[in-house]
PDB file of C-alpha atoms in Angstrom:
ATOM      1  CA  MET A   1      28.115  52.513  47.164  1.00 75.00           C
ATOM      2  CA  LYS A   2      26.662  53.612  43.457  1.00 78.00           C
ATOM      3  CA  ASN A   3      24.340  51.367  43.628  1.00 80.00           C
ATOM      4  CA  ILE A   4      22.319  52.617  46.337  1.00 83.00           C
ATOM      5  CA  LEU A   5      22.839  55.829  44.875  1.00 81.00           C
ATOM      6  CA  LEU A   6      21.303  55.432  41.730  1.00 75.00           C
ATOM      7  CA  VAL A   7      18.071  52.974  43.838  1.00 75.00           C
ATOM      8  CA  GLY A   8      17.750  56.792  45.400  1.00 73.00           C
ATOM      9  CA  LEU A   9      18.299  58.900  42.962  1.00 79.00           C
ATOM     10  CA  VAL A  10      15.356  56.288  41.148  1.00 73.00           C
ATOM     11  CA  LEU A  11      12.975  56.075  44.118  1.00 71.00           C
ATOM     12  CA  PHE A  12      13.115  60.415  44.001  1.00 72.00           C
ATOM     13  CA  GLY A  13      12.155  60.379  40.938  1.00 70.00           C
ATOM     14  CA  LEU A  14       9.386  58.244  41.292  1.00 68.00           C
ATOM     15  CA  LEU A  15       8.128  60.103  43.793  1.00 68.00           C
ATOM     16  CA  GLN A  16       7.674  63.736  41.896  1.00 74.00           C
ATOM     17  CA  ILE A  17       5.089  61.295  39.800  1.00 73.00           C
ATOM     18  CA  ILE A  18       2.651  60.986  42.490  1.00 71.00           C
ATOM     19  CA  PRO A  19      -0.162  63.150  42.152  1.00 66.00           C
ATOM     20  CA  TYR A  20      -0.764  64.176  45.556  1.00 66.00           C
ATOM     21  CA  GLY A  21       0.423  68.281  46.290  1.00 62.00           C
ATOM     22  CA  HIS A  22       1.378  69.037  42.220  1.00 64.00           C
ATOM     23  CA  ASP A  23      -2.141  71.027  42.561  1.00 71.00           C
ATOM     24  CA  TYR A  24      -0.928  74.785  43.092  1.00 74.00           C
ATOM     25  CA  THR A  25      -3.937  76.604  42.216  1.00 79.00           C
ATOM     26  CA  ASN A  26      -5.461  78.362  44.251  1.00 91.00           C
ATOM     27  CA  PRO A  27      -9.197  78.860  44.765  1.00 92.00           C
ATOM     28  CA  GLU A  28     -11.760  81.717  43.476  1.00 94.00           C
ATOM     29  CA  VAL A  29     -11.506  83.958  46.287  1.00 95.00           C
ATOM     30  CA  LYS A  30     -15.112  84.079  46.900  1.00 95.00           C
ATOM     31  CA  SER A  31     -15.327  86.570  50.308  1.00 93.00           C
ATOM     32  CA  ILE A  32     -13.381  89.553  50.749  1.00 94.00           C
ATOM     33  CA  VAL A  33     -12.912  90.006  54.992  1.00 94.00           C
ATOM     34  CA  LYS A  34     -13.703  93.885  56.456  1.00 96.00           C
ATOM     35  CA  TRP A  35     -10.753  94.058  58.822  1.00 97.00           C
ATOM     36  CA  ASP A  36     -11.155  96.061  62.199  1.00 97.00           C
ATOM     37  CA  SER A  37      -8.053  97.715  60.742  1.00 98.00           C
ATOM     38  CA  LYS A  38      -4.924  98.016  58.294  1.00 98.00           C
ATOM     39  CA  LYS A  39      -2.771  96.499  60.496  1.00 98.00           C
ATOM     40  CA  THR A  40      -4.851  93.366  61.779  1.00 97.00           C
ATOM     41  CA  GLU A  41      -4.999  92.554  57.225  1.00 97.00           C
ATOM     42  CA  GLU A  42      -1.206  92.627  57.604  1.00 97.00           C
ATOM     43  CA  LEU A  43      -0.321  90.945  60.118  1.00 97.00           C
ATOM     44  CA  PHE A  44      -2.575  87.968  58.696  1.00 97.00           C
ATOM     45  CA  ASN A  45      -0.905  88.145  55.245  1.00 97.00           C
ATOM     46  CA  LYS A  46       2.094  88.325  56.864  1.00 96.00           C
ATOM     47  CA  ALA A  47       1.770  85.133  59.447  1.00 96.00           C
ATOM     48  CA  CYS A  48      -1.531  84.057  57.919  1.00 96.00           C
ATOM     49  CA  ALA A  49      -2.578  83.977  54.462  1.00 96.00           C
ATOM     50  CA  ASN A  50      -0.969  80.910  52.809  1.00 95.00           C
ATOM     51  CA  CYS A  51      -2.390  78.381  54.741  1.00 95.00           C
ATOM     52  CA  HIS A  52      -5.545  80.170  55.558  1.00 96.00           C
ATOM     53  CA  SER A  53      -6.933  81.743  52.287  1.00 97.00           C
ATOM     54  CA  ASN A  54      -7.191  80.713  48.636  1.00 96.00           C
ATOM     55  CA  ASN A  55      -4.168  83.348  48.136  1.00 95.00           C
ATOM     56  CA  THR A  56      -1.180  80.609  48.838  1.00 95.00           C
ATOM     57  CA  LYS A  57       1.865  81.649  47.539  1.00 93.00           C
ATOM     58  CA  TRP A  58       3.312  78.566  46.531  1.00 91.00           C
ATOM     59  CA  PRO A  59       7.256  77.824  46.528  1.00 89.00           C
ATOM     60  CA  TRP A  60       9.888  76.868  44.398  1.00 89.00           C
ATOM     61  CA  TYR A  61      10.082  73.942  46.516  1.00 87.00           C
ATOM     62  CA  SER A  62       6.063  73.279  46.918  1.00 85.00           C
ATOM     63  CA  LYS A  63       6.527  71.304  43.277  1.00 85.00           C
ATOM     64  CA  ILE A  64       9.236  68.926  45.100  1.00 84.00           C
ATOM     65  CA  ALA A  65       8.001  65.726  46.618  1.00 84.00           C
ATOM     66  CA  PRO A  66       8.256  64.731  49.499  1.00 86.00           C
ATOM     67  CA  ILE A  67       8.069  68.228  50.602  1.00 86.00           C
ATOM     68  CA  SER A  68       5.365  69.115  48.001  1.00 86.00           C
ATOM     69  CA  TRP A  69       2.821  66.337  50.171  1.00 86.00           C
ATOM     70  CA  LEU A  70       3.150  68.222  53.485  1.00 88.00           C
ATOM     71  CA  ILE A  71       3.291  71.457  52.265  1.00 90.00           C
ATOM     72  CA  ALA A  72      -0.360  70.726  50.164  1.00 90.00           C
ATOM     73  CA  HIS A  73      -1.864  69.019  53.836  1.00 90.00           C
ATOM     74  CA  ASP A  74      -0.863  71.613  55.304  1.00 92.00           C
ATOM     75  CA  VAL A  75      -2.474  73.887  53.720  1.00 94.00           C
ATOM     76  CA  ALA A  76      -5.682  72.497  52.607  1.00 92.00           C
ATOM     77  CA  LYS A  77      -6.036  71.389  56.678  1.00 93.00           C
ATOM     78  CA  GLY A  78      -5.122  75.370  57.011  1.00 93.00           C
ATOM     79  CA  ARG A  79      -7.920  76.091  54.500  1.00 93.00           C
ATOM     80  CA  GLU A  80     -10.098  73.869  55.708  1.00 92.00           C
ATOM     81  CA  HIS A  81     -10.453  74.788  59.306  1.00 92.00           C
ATOM     82  CA  PHE A  82      -9.973  78.750  58.485  1.00 93.00           C
ATOM     83  CA  ASN A  83     -10.099  80.505  55.175  1.00 95.00           C
ATOM     84  CA  VAL A  84     -10.671  84.246  55.288  1.00 95.00           C
ATOM     85  CA  SER A  85     -11.446  83.889  51.607  1.00 96.00           C
ATOM     86  CA  MET A  86     -14.725  81.658  51.608  1.00 95.00           C
ATOM     87  CA  ILE A  87     -16.442  83.566  54.808  1.00 92.00           C
ATOM     88  CA  GLY A  88     -19.915  82.816  54.770  1.00 89.00           C
ATOM     89  CA  TYR A  89     -19.527  80.089  52.071  1.00 91.00           C
ATOM     90  CA  GLN A  90     -17.688  77.118  53.775  1.00 85.00           C
ATOM     91  CA  LYS A  91     -19.702  75.517  56.509  1.00 81.00           C
ATOM     92  CA  LYS A  92     -16.740  74.755  58.591  1.00 82.00           C
ATOM     93  CA  ASN A  93     -14.647  78.021  59.533  1.00 82.00           C
ATOM     94  CA  LYS A  94     -13.520  78.054  62.689  1.00 82.00           C
ATOM     95  CA  THR A  95     -13.890  82.212  62.904  1.00 80.00           C
ATOM     96  CA  ASP A  96     -13.788  81.608  67.265  1.00 80.00           C
ATOM     97  CA  GLU A  97     -10.809  79.780  67.021  1.00 86.00           C
ATOM     98  CA  ALA A  98      -7.972  81.445  65.253  1.00 88.00           C
ATOM     99  CA  TYR A  99      -7.175  83.274  67.692  1.00 87.00           C
ATOM    100  CA  GLU A 100      -6.971  80.603  70.139  1.00 90.00           C
ATOM    101  CA  GLU A 101      -4.694  78.962  67.878  1.00 91.00           C
ATOM    102  CA  LEU A 102      -2.256  82.831  68.075  1.00 92.00           C
ATOM    103  CA  LYS A 103      -2.776  82.650  71.853  1.00 91.00           C
ATOM    104  CA  ASP A 104      -1.568  79.462  72.459  1.00 92.00           C
ATOM    105  CA  GLY A 105       1.448  79.933  70.228  1.00 91.00           C
ATOM    106  CA  GLU A 106       0.334  77.646  68.223  1.00 92.00           C
ATOM    107  CA  MET A 107       0.055  79.375  64.868  1.00 93.00           C
ATOM    108  CA  PRO A 108       2.040  79.549  62.878  1.00 93.00           C
ATOM    109  CA  PRO A 109       3.904  76.520  63.391  1.00 92.00           C
ATOM    110  CA  ALA A 110       7.460  76.618  63.676  1.00 91.00           C
ATOM    111  CA  ILE A 111       8.085  74.479  60.594  1.00 89.00           C
ATOM    112  CA  TYR A 112       6.370  77.444  58.705  1.00 91.00           C
ATOM    113  CA  THR A 113       8.097  79.993  60.605  1.00 92.00           C
ATOM    114  CA  LEU A 114      11.583  78.278  59.905  1.00 90.00           C
ATOM    115  CA  ASN A 115      11.121  78.631  55.970  1.00 87.00           C
ATOM    116  CA  HIS A 116       9.369  81.932  56.434  1.00 92.00           C
ATOM    117  CA  PRO A 117      11.024  83.842  58.869  1.00 94.00           C
ATOM    118  CA  GLU A 118       8.973  86.738  58.037  1.00 92.00           C
ATOM    119  CA  ALA A 119       5.714  84.969  59.276  1.00 94.00           C
ATOM    120  CA  LYS A 120       7.221  84.915  62.924  1.00 94.00           C
ATOM    121  CA  LEU A 121       5.734  87.647  64.973  1.00 95.00           C
ATOM    122  CA  THR A 122       6.722  89.344  67.753  1.00 95.00           C
ATOM    123  CA  GLN A 123       4.828  89.263  71.108  1.00 95.00           C
ATOM    124  CA  GLU A 124       3.410  92.434  70.464  1.00 97.00           C
ATOM    125  CA  GLU A 125       2.262  91.687  66.751  1.00 97.00           C
ATOM    126  CA  THR A 126       1.018  87.905  68.001  1.00 96.00           C
ATOM    127  CA  VAL A 127      -1.094  90.555  70.667  1.00 96.00           C
ATOM    128  CA  ARG A 128      -2.273  92.428  68.064  1.00 97.00           C
ATOM    129  CA  LEU A 129      -3.441  89.986  65.789  1.00 97.00           C
ATOM    130  CA  ILE A 130      -5.192  88.287  68.214  1.00 96.00           C
ATOM    131  CA  ASN A 131      -6.915  91.759  68.866  1.00 96.00           C
ATOM    132  CA  GLY A 132      -7.641  92.463  66.080  1.00 96.00           C
ATOM    133  CA  LEU A 133      -9.443  88.883  64.825  1.00 95.00           C
ATOM    134  CA  LYS A 134     -10.815  88.929  68.078  1.00 94.00           C
ATOM    135  CA  ALA A 135     -12.516  92.910  66.737  1.00 95.00           C
ATOM    136  CA  THR A 136     -12.977  91.163  62.973  1.00 94.00           C
ATOM    137  CA  PHE A 137     -14.330  87.942  63.042  1.00 89.00           C
TER     138      PHE A 137
END
């Protein structure tokens, strides 16, 4: 039993040196969105900004593998598909699909709202954010 625990701790330690998920910097913000309203901006920041902007707030657990890998992957994918900090600079920026993801209940993902309950939107907030994204983009 002690050997299994020791092997597990060694493996966990070795996971920490794998470089993926260790870059906690935020790229430069190249565009500032002119939101249709302060409420839209507030709702976006509450539920979307951590993965869909260059203003990610990296929690303490984002530095521990293998969780760091999942977080780094999710942020990279989020920014790749829709990044408000790169509007007009990023070739592929699916602003027109952002509200569809909200409408279909795909965003914010359930795994994200487990650790970020403040990001869970009410039905009214979801409708407001959808309408705000349509008006903004």
